[in-house]
Coordinates of C-alpha atoms and ligand atoms in Angstrom, one line a residue:
M27 CA 177.6 91.3 92.5
N28 CA 177.5 94.6 92.2
S29 CA 180.5 95.4 94.1
H30 CA 182.8 97.9 91.6
A31 CA 185.8 95.7 92.4
P32 CA 187.6 95.0 89.3
K33 CA 187.1 90.9 88.8
I34 CA 189.7 88.8 87.6
R35 CA 188.3 87.5 84.4
A36 CA 188.8 84.3 83.0
S37 CA 188.6 83.7 79.6
I38 CA 185.8 82.7 77.5
Q39 CA 185.0 78.8 77.7
P40 CA 182.0 76.5 77.1
L41 CA 180.3 75.1 80.3
E42 CA 180.9 71.3 80.7
E43 CA 178.2 68.9 79.8
S44 CA 176.9 67.7 83.3
A45 CA 177.0 71.8 84.0
I46 CA 174.9 72.9 81.5
N47 CA 172.5 69.6 81.9
R48 CA 172.0 71.0 85.8
I49 CA 171.4 74.5 84.8
A50 CA 168.7 73.1 82.2
A51 CA 167.0 70.9 85.4
G52 CA 166.9 74.1 86.8
E53 CA 163.9 75.1 84.4
V54 CA 162.8 71.6 83.5
V55 CA 163.0 70.2 87.4
E56 CA 161.5 72.8 89.6
R57 CA 160.2 70.1 91.8
P58 CA 159.3 66.5 92.1
A59 CA 156.0 67.0 90.7
S60 CA 157.3 68.4 87.5
A61 CA 159.7 65.4 87.4
V62 CA 156.8 63.4 87.6
R63 CA 155.0 65.2 85.0
E64 CA 158.1 64.6 82.3
L65 CA 157.8 60.8 83.2
V66 CA 154.4 60.5 82.7
E67 CA 154.0 62.4 79.5
N68 CA 157.0 60.1 78.1
A69 CA 154.6 57.5 79.1
I70 CA 151.6 58.4 77.2
D71 CA 153.5 59.8 74.1
A72 CA 155.1 56.1 74.2
G73 CA 151.5 55.0 73.7
A74 CA 151.3 53.2 77.3
T75 CA 147.7 52.3 78.3
R76 CA 148.5 51.3 82.0
I77 CA 151.1 53.6 84.1
D78 CA 151.9 53.3 87.5
I79 CA 153.5 55.6 89.8
A80 CA 154.8 54.9 92.6
I81 CA 156.5 57.7 94.9
A82 CA 158.2 58.0 98.5
D83 CA 158.7 60.8 101.1
G84 CA 156.7 63.4 98.4
G85 CA 159.4 62.4 95.7
K86 CA 162.3 63.4 97.2
T87 CA 163.9 59.9 97.6
L88 CA 161.9 58.0 95.1
I89 CA 159.7 58.6 92.1
R90 CA 159.2 55.5 89.8
V91 CA 156.8 55.3 86.6
T92 CA 156.0 52.1 85.2
D93 CA 154.3 52.0 81.7
N94 CA 153.6 49.3 79.0
G95 CA 154.2 51.6 76.2
G96 CA 156.5 50.9 73.3
G97 CA 159.9 51.1 75.0
I98 CA 163.4 52.1 73.7
P99 CA 165.8 49.5 72.5
P100 CA 169.0 49.3 73.9
E101 CA 171.5 50.7 71.7
E102 CA 169.3 54.0 72.0
L103 CA 169.3 54.3 75.9
P104 CA 172.1 56.4 75.7
L105 CA 170.6 58.8 73.5
A106 CA 167.6 59.1 75.4
V107 CA 169.5 60.4 78.4
S108 CA 171.4 62.9 76.3
R109 CA 170.2 66.6 75.8
H110 CA 168.2 67.7 72.7
A111 CA 168.0 64.1 71.8
T112 CA 164.3 63.0 70.9
S113 CA 162.6 60.9 69.2
K114 CA 159.7 62.7 68.8
I115 CA 160.6 65.4 66.1
D116 CA 162.8 66.1 63.2
G117 CA 163.4 69.6 64.6
S118 CA 162.2 70.5 60.5
D119 CA 158.4 72.2 61.8
L120 CA 158.6 73.6 65.3
F121 CA 155.2 74.3 64.6
N122 CA 153.6 70.7 64.2
I123 CA 154.1 69.2 67.4
H124 CA 151.7 66.4 68.1
S125 CA 153.3 64.8 71.4
F126 CA 153.9 66.4 75.0
G127 CA 157.8 65.8 74.6
F128 CA 160.0 67.4 71.8
R129 CA 162.7 69.1 73.2
G130 CA 164.7 66.0 74.5
E131 CA 165.7 67.4 78.1
A132 CA 163.7 65.7 80.3
L133 CA 165.9 62.6 81.1
A134 CA 169.0 64.6 80.7
S135 CA 168.2 66.8 83.0
L136 CA 166.6 64.5 85.7
G137 CA 170.2 62.4 85.5
A138 CA 172.1 65.8 86.2
V139 CA 170.3 66.1 89.4
G140 CA 169.4 62.6 90.6
R141 CA 169.6 59.1 90.2
L142 CA 168.3 57.8 87.4
T143 CA 167.7 53.8 86.4
L144 CA 166.1 53.6 82.7
T145 CA 165.1 49.9 82.3
S146 CA 163.2 49.2 78.9
R147 CA 162.2 46.8 76.3
T148 CA 161.0 46.8 73.1
D149 CA 159.1 44.3 70.9
G150 CA 161.8 42.0 69.4
K151 CA 164.7 42.8 71.6
D152 CA 165.9 42.0 75.1
A153 CA 165.2 44.3 78.1
A154 CA 168.1 46.5 78.8
E155 CA 169.1 49.1 81.7
L156 CA 171.0 52.6 82.1
N157 CA 172.4 54.1 85.1
V158 CA 173.0 57.9 85.1
T159 CA 174.1 59.6 88.3
A160 CA 174.3 62.9 88.9
G161 CA 175.1 63.2 85.0
K162 CA 177.7 60.0 84.8
V163 CA 176.1 58.1 82.2
A164 CA 177.2 53.9 83.0
P165 CA 177.0 51.7 80.2
V166 CA 174.0 49.9 79.1
K167 CA 173.6 46.0 80.6
P168 CA 171.0 43.4 80.2
A169 CA 167.8 43.3 82.3
A170 CA 164.6 41.5 83.1
L171 CA 161.3 43.2 82.1
S172 CA 158.8 41.9 80.1
K173 CA 157.3 45.0 78.3
G174 CA 157.4 48.8 78.5
T175 CA 159.6 51.3 80.7
I176 CA 160.2 51.6 84.5
V177 CA 162.1 54.9 84.9
T178 CA 163.1 55.3 88.5
L179 CA 164.4 58.3 90.0
R180 CA 165.7 58.3 93.6
N181 CA 167.1 61.2 95.6
L182 CA 166.4 63.8 93.7
F183 CA 168.5 67.1 93.8
Y184 CA 171.1 65.5 95.7
A185 CA 173.5 66.8 93.3
T186 CA 172.1 70.0 93.6
P187 CA 171.4 70.4 97.3
A188 CA 170.7 74.2 97.2
R189 CA 167.2 72.8 95.8
L190 CA 166.0 70.5 97.9
K191 CA 166.2 74.1 100.5
F192 CA 163.4 75.3 98.2
L193 CA 161.3 71.9 98.7
R194 CA 158.0 71.8 100.6
S195 CA 156.6 69.1 103.2
D196 CA 156.4 65.8 101.7
R197 CA 152.7 65.8 102.3
A198 CA 153.0 69.1 100.4
E199 CA 154.9 67.7 97.2
M200 CA 152.7 64.3 97.3
Q201 CA 149.6 66.9 96.7
A202 CA 151.4 68.3 93.8
I203 CA 152.4 65.1 92.2
S204 CA 148.8 63.9 92.6
D205 CA 147.6 67.2 91.1
V206 CA 149.8 66.4 88.0
I207 CA 148.9 63.0 87.6
K208 CA 144.9 64.2 88.3
R209 CA 145.4 66.5 85.0
L210 CA 147.0 64.2 83.2
A211 CA 144.5 61.5 83.6
M212 CA 141.8 64.0 82.4
A213 CA 142.8 64.1 79.0
E214 CA 143.7 61.0 78.8
P215 CA 140.6 58.6 79.6
S216 CA 141.5 55.4 77.9
V217 CA 144.7 55.1 80.3
N218 CA 144.8 53.6 83.3
F219 CA 146.5 55.8 85.9
T220 CA 147.3 54.7 89.5
L221 CA 149.4 56.6 91.8
R222 CA 150.9 54.9 95.2
D223 CA 152.3 56.3 98.3
V224 CA 155.3 53.8 99.3
S225 CA 157.1 56.0 101.8
G226 CA 158.6 53.0 104.2
G227 CA 158.7 50.5 101.6
G228 CA 156.5 47.9 100.5
E229 CA 153.6 47.7 98.2
G230 CA 152.2 51.1 100.0
R231 CA 148.8 53.3 99.9
V232 CA 147.2 53.7 96.3
T233 CA 146.1 57.3 96.7
F234 CA 144.4 57.8 93.2
R235 CA 143.1 55.6 90.4
A236 CA 141.3 56.2 87.4
D237 CA 140.7 53.1 85.5
A238 CA 140.3 53.1 81.5
V239 CA 137.1 54.4 80.3
T240 CA 135.6 53.4 77.0
G241 CA 132.4 54.8 74.8
D242 CA 132.0 57.4 72.8
L243 CA 134.4 60.1 73.0
F244 CA 132.3 62.5 75.3
D245 CA 130.9 59.6 77.1
A246 CA 134.5 58.5 78.0
L247 CA 135.6 62.0 79.1
R248 CA 132.3 62.4 81.2
G249 CA 133.3 59.0 83.0
R250 CA 137.1 60.2 83.4
L251 CA 135.9 63.8 84.5
G252 CA 133.8 62.0 87.1
Q253 CA 136.5 59.6 88.5
V254 CA 138.7 62.6 88.8
M255 CA 136.6 66.0 89.7
G256 CA 133.6 63.5 91.6
R257 CA 130.1 62.7 90.2
E258 CA 129.0 66.0 91.6
F259 CA 130.8 68.1 89.7
I260 CA 129.6 66.1 86.4
D261 CA 125.9 66.6 88.0
N262 CA 126.2 70.2 88.2
A263 CA 128.0 71.4 85.0
V264 CA 126.4 71.8 81.3
H265 CA 128.1 70.2 78.2
I266 CA 130.3 72.9 75.9
D267 CA 130.7 71.7 72.2
A268 CA 131.6 74.8 69.9
E269 CA 133.9 75.3 67.0
R270 CA 135.2 78.3 65.5
E271 CA 137.5 78.7 62.6
G272 CA 139.1 75.5 63.1
I273 CA 139.3 75.8 67.0
H274 CA 136.9 73.1 68.8
L275 CA 136.1 73.5 72.3
T276 CA 134.9 70.6 74.5
G277 CA 134.7 69.6 78.1
L278 CA 132.1 70.5 80.7
A279 CA 131.5 73.9 82.9
G280 CA 129.8 74.1 86.4
L281 CA 126.9 75.8 87.1
P282 CA 127.6 79.4 88.5
T283 CA 125.8 78.0 91.7
Y284 CA 128.3 75.2 92.1
S285 CA 131.2 77.5 92.2
R286 CA 134.3 77.7 94.8
G287 CA 135.9 79.7 97.2
A288 CA 139.3 79.4 94.8
A289 CA 140.5 78.5 91.4
V290 CA 141.0 75.2 92.6
A291 CA 139.1 73.3 89.9
Q292 CA 139.7 74.9 87.0
F293 CA 141.4 72.3 84.6
L294 CA 141.9 73.8 80.9
F295 CA 144.0 71.6 78.4
V296 CA 145.3 72.6 75.0
N297 CA 145.7 70.0 72.4
G298 CA 145.8 67.6 75.3
R299 CA 148.4 69.3 77.3
P300 CA 147.1 70.7 80.9
V301 CA 148.0 74.4 80.7
R302 CA 147.6 77.4 82.9
D303 CA 147.4 80.2 80.8
K304 CA 146.3 83.5 81.5
L305 CA 144.9 84.4 78.4
L306 CA 142.6 81.1 79.3
I307 CA 141.9 82.0 82.7
G308 CA 141.0 85.6 81.6
A309 CA 138.2 84.3 79.5
L310 CA 136.8 82.2 81.7
R311 CA 136.4 84.8 84.2
G312 CA 134.8 86.9 81.5
A313 CA 132.4 84.1 80.4
Y314 CA 131.0 84.0 84.2
A315 CA 132.0 87.8 85.1
D316 CA 128.0 88.1 85.1
F317 CA 127.1 85.2 87.3
L318 CA 129.7 85.2 89.9
S319 CA 131.1 87.7 92.4
R320 CA 134.9 88.5 92.4
D321 CA 135.2 86.2 95.2
R322 CA 133.7 83.2 93.8
H323 CA 135.5 80.7 91.2
P324 CA 133.8 78.3 88.1
A325 CA 134.7 74.6 88.2
V326 CA 135.8 73.8 84.7
A327 CA 137.1 71.4 82.7
L328 CA 137.7 72.7 79.0
F329 CA 140.0 70.9 76.0
I330 CA 141.0 73.1 73.4
D331 CA 142.0 71.4 69.9
C332 CA 143.4 72.7 67.1
D333 CA 146.0 72.4 64.5
P334 CA 149.1 72.7 66.0
H335 CA 149.9 75.6 64.0
K336 CA 147.7 77.9 65.5
V337 CA 149.3 77.7 69.1
D338 CA 153.1 77.8 69.9
V339 CA 153.6 75.3 72.8
N340 CA 157.9 76.1 72.9
V341 CA 156.8 79.4 74.8
H342 CA 158.0 78.3 78.5
P343 CA 160.2 75.4 80.0
A344 CA 157.9 73.3 81.6
K345 CA 155.4 74.0 78.3
S346 CA 152.6 75.0 81.0
E347 CA 152.1 78.5 79.0
V348 CA 151.0 78.1 75.1
R349 CA 150.8 81.0 72.8
F350 CA 148.1 81.0 70.2
R351 CA 148.3 82.9 66.9
E352 CA 144.9 84.5 67.5
P353 CA 144.2 84.9 71.1
G354 CA 141.1 86.9 70.4
L355 CA 139.6 84.2 69.0
V356 CA 140.0 81.8 71.4
R357 CA 139.1 84.1 73.9
G358 CA 135.9 85.3 72.4
L359 CA 135.2 81.2 71.5
I360 CA 135.5 80.6 75.3
V361 CA 133.4 83.3 76.1
S362 CA 130.7 82.8 73.9
A363 CA 130.3 79.0 74.2
L364 CA 130.5 79.2 78.1
R365 CA 127.7 81.7 77.9
H366 CA 125.4 80.0 75.6
A367 CA 125.7 76.8 77.3
L368 CA 124.6 78.5 81.0
A369 CA 122.1 80.8 79.1
E370 CA 120.5 77.1 77.9
A371 CA 121.0 75.6 81.5
G372 CA 118.9 78.7 82.1
H373 CA 117.1 78.4 85.6
R374 CA 119.0 75.4 86.5
A375 CA 120.5 75.6 90.0
S376 CA 123.0 73.2 91.5
T377 CA 121.8 69.7 92.9
T378 CA 124.4 71.1 95.8
V379 CA 122.0 73.9 96.7
A380 CA 119.3 71.7 97.3
G381 CA 121.7 69.0 99.1
A382 CA 122.7 71.8 101.5
T383 CA 119.2 72.7 102.2
L384 CA 118.5 69.4 103.0
G385 CA 121.3 69.0 105.3
A386 CA 120.6 71.9 107.2
M387 CA 116.9 71.1 107.5
R388 CA 117.3 67.3 108.4
P389 CA 116.6 66.4 112.4
E390 CA 120.1 65.7 114.1
Q391 CA 119.3 62.1 115.2
P392 CA 118.4 62.4 119.0
Q393 CA 120.2 60.4 121.5
N394 CA 117.4 59.2 123.2
P395 CA 114.1 59.0 120.8
R396 CA 111.9 61.6 121.1
V397 CA 108.5 60.8 122.8
Y398 CA 105.5 62.6 121.3
Q399 CA 103.1 63.2 123.9
M400 CA 99.6 63.5 121.5
D401 CA 97.5 63.7 124.8
R402 CA 99.3 66.5 126.4
P403 CA 99.6 69.8 123.7
S404 CA 102.1 72.1 124.3
F405 CA 100.8 76.3 124.3
A406 CA 102.3 76.3 120.7
A407 CA 100.6 73.4 119.2
K408 CA 97.3 74.5 120.9
Q409 CA 97.9 78.3 119.0
V410 CA 98.2 76.4 116.0
A411 CA 95.0 73.8 116.3
Y412 CA 93.3 77.1 117.1
H413 CA 94.0 79.5 114.3
A414 CA 93.7 76.4 111.8
Q415 CA 90.2 75.9 113.2
A416 CA 89.5 79.5 113.0
P417 CA 87.4 80.8 110.0
G418 CA 89.6 82.8 107.1
F419 CA 93.0 82.3 106.2
S420 CA 93.8 85.9 105.8
E421 CA 94.0 86.1 109.2
M422 CA 96.3 82.9 109.5
A423 CA 98.5 84.5 107.0
D424 CA 99.3 87.3 109.4
T425 CA 100.4 85.5 112.1
Y426 CA 103.0 83.8 110.1
S427 CA 103.7 85.9 107.7
G428 CA 102.1 83.6 105.1
R429 CA 99.6 83.5 102.8
V430 CA 97.9 81.2 100.4
V431 CA 96.5 81.1 97.0
E432 CA 92.8 80.2 97.3
E433 CA 91.7 77.2 96.7
G434 CA 89.9 77.3 93.3
S435 CA 90.7 80.4 92.0
Q436 CA 91.3 80.7 88.7
E437 CA 94.9 80.6 88.5
T438 CA 95.6 77.4 90.5
D439 CA 93.4 75.6 88.5
E440 CA 95.4 76.6 85.3
T441 CA 99.0 76.7 86.3
P442 CA 100.0 73.2 85.4
T443 CA 102.5 71.9 88.1
A444 CA 104.0 69.8 85.1
L445 CA 106.3 73.4 84.2
P446 CA 110.0 73.4 85.9
L447 CA 109.4 75.5 88.5
G448 CA 105.7 74.9 89.2
A449 CA 102.6 76.5 90.6
A450 CA 102.6 79.1 92.9
R451 CA 100.9 77.8 96.1
G452 CA 101.9 80.9 98.3
Q453 CA 104.3 83.3 99.7
V454 CA 106.1 83.1 103.2
H455 CA 107.9 85.7 105.3
E456 CA 107.1 88.3 102.5
N457 CA 109.8 86.7 100.3
Y458 CA 109.8 83.3 99.8
I459 CA 107.4 81.8 97.1
I460 CA 106.5 78.0 97.7
A461 CA 105.7 76.2 94.5
Q462 CA 104.7 72.9 93.5
T463 CA 105.8 70.8 91.0
E464 CA 105.1 67.5 89.5
D465 CA 107.5 65.9 91.9
G466 CA 108.5 68.4 94.4
I467 CA 108.3 71.8 95.4
V468 CA 110.2 75.2 94.7
I469 CA 111.4 78.0 97.2
V470 CA 111.9 81.2 95.4
D471 CA 113.7 83.9 96.8
Q472 CA 111.8 86.4 95.1
H473 CA 113.8 89.6 95.7
A474 CA 116.7 87.7 94.0
A475 CA 114.9 86.6 91.4
H476 CA 113.8 89.7 90.3
E477 CA 116.9 91.0 90.7
R478 CA 118.2 88.8 87.8
L479 CA 115.0 89.2 85.6
V480 CA 115.7 92.9 85.8
Y481 CA 119.3 93.0 84.8
E482 CA 119.0 90.6 81.8
K483 CA 116.0 92.8 80.6
L484 CA 118.2 95.6 81.3
K485 CA 121.0 94.1 79.2
T486 CA 118.7 93.1 76.4
Q487 CA 117.9 96.6 76.1
M488 CA 121.2 98.0 75.8
A489 CA 122.1 95.4 73.2
Q490 CA 119.3 95.8 71.2
N491 CA 119.1 99.9 70.8
G492 CA 122.7 100.4 71.4
V493 CA 124.3 101.9 74.7
P494 CA 123.5 105.9 75.0
A495 CA 126.3 108.0 74.8
Q496 CA 126.8 111.4 76.9
A497 CA 128.8 113.7 74.9
L498 CA 131.7 115.4 77.1
L499 CA 131.6 119.2 77.3
I500 CA 135.1 119.8 77.2
P501 CA 136.5 116.7 75.9
D502 CA 139.4 114.8 77.8
V503 CA 143.1 114.3 76.0
V504 CA 145.0 111.5 77.4
D505 CA 148.6 111.0 76.3
F506 CA 149.7 107.5 74.9
S507 CA 152.9 106.1 74.0
D508 CA 152.7 105.5 70.5
G509 CA 152.2 101.9 70.3
D510 CA 149.4 102.1 73.5
R511 CA 148.0 105.1 70.9
T512 CA 147.8 102.7 67.9
R513 CA 146.1 99.7 70.2
I514 CA 143.5 101.6 71.6
L515 CA 142.9 102.9 68.5
D516 CA 142.2 99.8 66.7
V517 CA 139.4 99.0 68.9
A518 CA 137.7 102.6 68.7
G519 CA 135.0 101.3 66.5
D520 CA 134.3 98.5 69.6
L521 CA 134.3 101.0 72.0
A522 CA 132.0 103.2 70.0
R523 CA 129.5 100.5 70.2
M524 CA 129.8 100.4 73.7
G525 CA 129.1 104.4 73.9
L526 CA 132.9 105.6 74.4
T527 CA 133.6 107.6 71.3
I528 CA 137.6 108.0 71.2
E529 CA 139.5 110.0 68.3
P530 CA 143.5 110.4 67.2
F531 CA 144.4 113.7 68.7
G532 CA 147.7 115.2 67.8
N533 CA 151.0 113.8 68.0
G534 CA 151.0 110.8 70.8
A535 CA 147.5 111.5 72.3
V536 CA 143.9 110.4 71.8
V537 CA 140.8 112.8 72.5
V538 CA 137.6 111.3 74.5
R539 CA 134.8 112.7 73.2
E540 CA 131.7 110.7 74.3
T541 CA 131.4 108.3 77.5
P542 CA 128.6 105.6 78.1
A543 CA 126.3 107.8 79.9
I544 CA 124.9 104.7 82.4
L545 CA 128.5 105.3 83.6
G546 CA 127.7 109.0 84.7
E547 CA 130.8 110.9 85.4
V548 CA 134.5 109.0 84.1
N549 CA 137.8 109.2 84.6
S550 CA 138.8 108.4 80.8
E551 CA 142.6 108.1 81.6
A552 CA 142.2 105.4 84.0
L553 CA 139.3 103.7 81.8
L554 CA 141.5 103.7 78.8
R555 CA 144.4 102.3 80.8
D556 CA 142.0 99.5 82.0
I557 CA 141.7 98.9 78.6
L558 CA 145.1 98.8 77.5
D559 CA 145.7 96.2 80.3
E560 CA 143.1 94.1 79.3
L561 CA 144.1 94.1 75.2
D562 CA 147.3 93.0 76.8
D563 CA 146.0 90.5 78.8
Q564 CA 143.4 89.0 76.7
G565 CA 143.7 90.6 73.2
E566 CA 140.2 91.8 74.0
A567 CA 138.5 95.1 75.5
T568 CA 135.7 94.6 78.1
A569 CA 136.3 96.9 80.4
V570 CA 134.0 99.5 79.5
Q571 CA 131.4 96.7 79.1
D572 CA 132.1 95.0 82.3
R573 CA 131.5 98.4 84.1
I574 CA 128.3 99.3 82.0
E575 CA 127.4 95.8 83.3
A576 CA 128.1 96.1 87.2
I577 CA 126.3 99.3 87.0
L578 CA 123.1 97.4 85.4
S579 CA 123.8 95.1 87.9
R580 CA 123.5 98.0 90.5
V581 CA 120.2 99.1 89.0
A582 CA 118.4 96.1 88.9
C583 CA 119.1 95.6 92.8
H584 CA 117.1 98.8 93.1
G585 CA 114.8 98.2 90.5
S586 CA 113.5 94.9 91.7
I587 CA 111.1 93.8 93.9
R588 CA 111.7 94.3 97.4
S589 CA 111.4 91.4 100.1
G590 CA 108.6 92.2 102.3
R591 CA 106.4 92.9 99.1
R592 CA 103.3 91.0 99.4
M593 CA 102.3 89.4 95.4
R594 CA 99.2 88.2 94.3
A595 CA 98.9 84.5 92.8
E596 CA 99.3 85.6 89.4
E597 CA 102.2 87.9 90.2
M598 CA 103.9 84.8 91.6
N599 CA 103.1 82.5 88.8
A600 CA 104.4 85.2 86.4
L601 CA 107.6 85.6 88.0
L602 CA 108.0 82.1 88.0
R603 CA 107.2 81.7 84.2
E604 CA 109.8 84.3 83.3
M605 CA 112.3 82.8 85.1
E606 CA 111.8 80.2 83.3
A607 CA 112.5 81.7 80.2
T608 CA 115.2 84.3 80.7
P609 CA 118.7 82.9 80.8
Y610 CA 120.9 82.3 83.8
S611 CA 117.3 83.4 86.2
G612 CA 118.9 80.1 88.2
Q613 CA 121.6 82.5 90.0
C614 CA 121.3 86.2 91.0
N615 CA 124.0 88.6 89.9
H616 CA 126.4 87.9 93.0
G617 CA 126.0 84.0 92.0
R618 CA 124.1 83.0 94.6
P619 CA 120.7 80.8 94.2
T620 CA 117.5 82.0 93.1
Y621 CA 115.9 79.0 94.1
V622 CA 116.0 75.8 95.4
E623 CA 114.3 72.8 94.5
L624 CA 113.5 70.0 96.9
K625 CA 112.1 66.5 95.3
L626 CA 108.8 65.1 97.0
S627 CA 111.9 61.9 97.3
D628 CA 113.8 64.3 99.5
I629 CA 110.9 65.3 101.1
E630 CA 109.8 62.1 102.2
R631 CA 113.5 61.4 103.3
L632 CA 113.4 64.1 105.4
F633 CA 110.5 62.6 107.4
G634 CA 111.7 59.3 107.7
R635 CA 109.6 58.1 105.2
T636 CA 111.6 55.8 103.0
Ligands
LIG9 P1 161.6 64.2 74.8 O1 160.2 63.5 75.6 O2 161.5 65.6 74.7 O3 161.8 63.5 73.8 P2 162.8 62.9 77.2 O4 164.2 63.4 77.6 O5 161.9 63.1 77.9 O6 162.9 64.0 76.1 O7 162.7 61.4 76.2 C1 164.2 61.2 75.2 C2 163.5 60.1 74.5 O8 163.8 59.2 75.4 C3 162.0 60.6 74.2 O9 162.2 61.2 72.8 C4 162.1 59.1 73.9 O10 162.5 58.5 72.6 C5 162.7 58.3 74.4 N1 161.4 57.9 75.7 C6 161.7 58.3 77.2 N2 160.7 58.1 78.0 C7 160.1 56.9 77.0 C8 159.3 56.0 77.6 N3 158.5 56.0 78.9 N4 159.1 54.9 76.7 C9 159.2 54.9 75.9 N5 160.5 55.9 75.2 C10 160.7 56.9 76.1
LIG10 MG1 159.6 63.8 77.5

């Protein structure tokens, strides 16, 4: 390509239709999963309530999608497989799209790179069938089918063998197909989905199934999310329902303590369309930034719904990215709705924390039943018995590093166990508070809990009193390109509120006069560049705030009760009450839980009482 030898130049000619389709297919159909996505979207667009997907060899030899939707009339079959032919828009308004499809190229592309058979029947007409092989369309012929459409795609990419080389193992391709179907199923709770692996022929094996769920909108969504993401997610997530200027956000957001090691459980939808969008993912990170360390990822299923005019879906050939008219608005909505809902969940930590604890505690089932020899106590047992009989709890407390709240002391009488975190009963190993609740016990990591409380307090103070700024003795001058300079000056007001004061300076520069005092010495240029990157990514600058919060978090860590400090009963109870009243207190600043709760029923199970 970069040889300088003169090339023989052919005259300009339009490409043949089949070549055009193969080129287009390269964008639309990257791998079997993208073909499945197009076909299932077509079935949903056709109003199907039952969609069956059969796959052989990771989709390389066979993809078959059967639906009970409206079907295609025989005379339109050839149009369905030609490029830029669609029944979904009339082309007059590309910003008013209510269907998955609108480009009219999926079937044409699939017909160009595989063997495609379309069998379909509409009400009041006979069923018909059309075959396309490597772009060659055969005549329509009669077929047998009672309702809906069957699209069969065999030998995908056989016409473009170079593509085949890029495919991964059958298992990996099947996994990708399964992901695609799960995502689509999440947004369509009233549709039945079945995914079958028919490698080797026959009925095959069902690898995923989601039955139609009914009920009101949110119940149906919850039900479907439970089928796809698992019951555990539903139990450990908060309900999101917020609206701002015509943009609706609904769904479920996992508790921070229910986070994952990778971004594998993040499902985002815009007007029912699954998307992987940089803006939305950035907003999600922003919403959880306070509760999760960088290596933890929240689990969410979030649905944004708005007037189609507010979002452009025609920016990506596979339609997996979108562009919002007002990205800042969408980001703000996500961040504030999630933070708010998580704050309401307050001290709630995930049930999996208790589950994991129990798992760790439950004794292994011994091979031989253990025999307790009550008549010949071990040395350790004798010691325990001795201490228990000895006068003075304080002595025992020393031996075991545990402390007991004195019976009959004022606070035990008055502290109601009915409160969520209960009444403190003791402290063990100078760091763990044991509290009794109405139906269980709570174990609090006092250091982690206090750290969170201090951090939240610092943040509140900062929000109320503003961020103290520190004037630079010698203001920093930072050079920018014209565009960058305008963009950063546009947000100067926001930055000033965070203690960062900037002003225009000469031609093409900005002068930094004040920086947030808490950050200490700052590299102004690096900070401003970070902010610009964020503006690019998310349409909003949170870099200063993020940095300040990171520092506050560190301050909180140093300013809080260290483990190893003994606490009096009223101190412990005060800590519990404060945790109940403080948003986000269920996890420390690093996303670890600050407490675990064991229900009495769990404890009884532990002892084999049930
Ligand atoms: P698009 O979905 O962008 O319109 P496609 O190439 O995917 O383009 O499909 C072309 C047309 O074929 C659709 O507009 C629709 O009218 C028809 N069609 C495709 N699949 C189905 C189906 N499963 N049921 C009914 N009609 C279908
Ligand atoms: Mg389509």
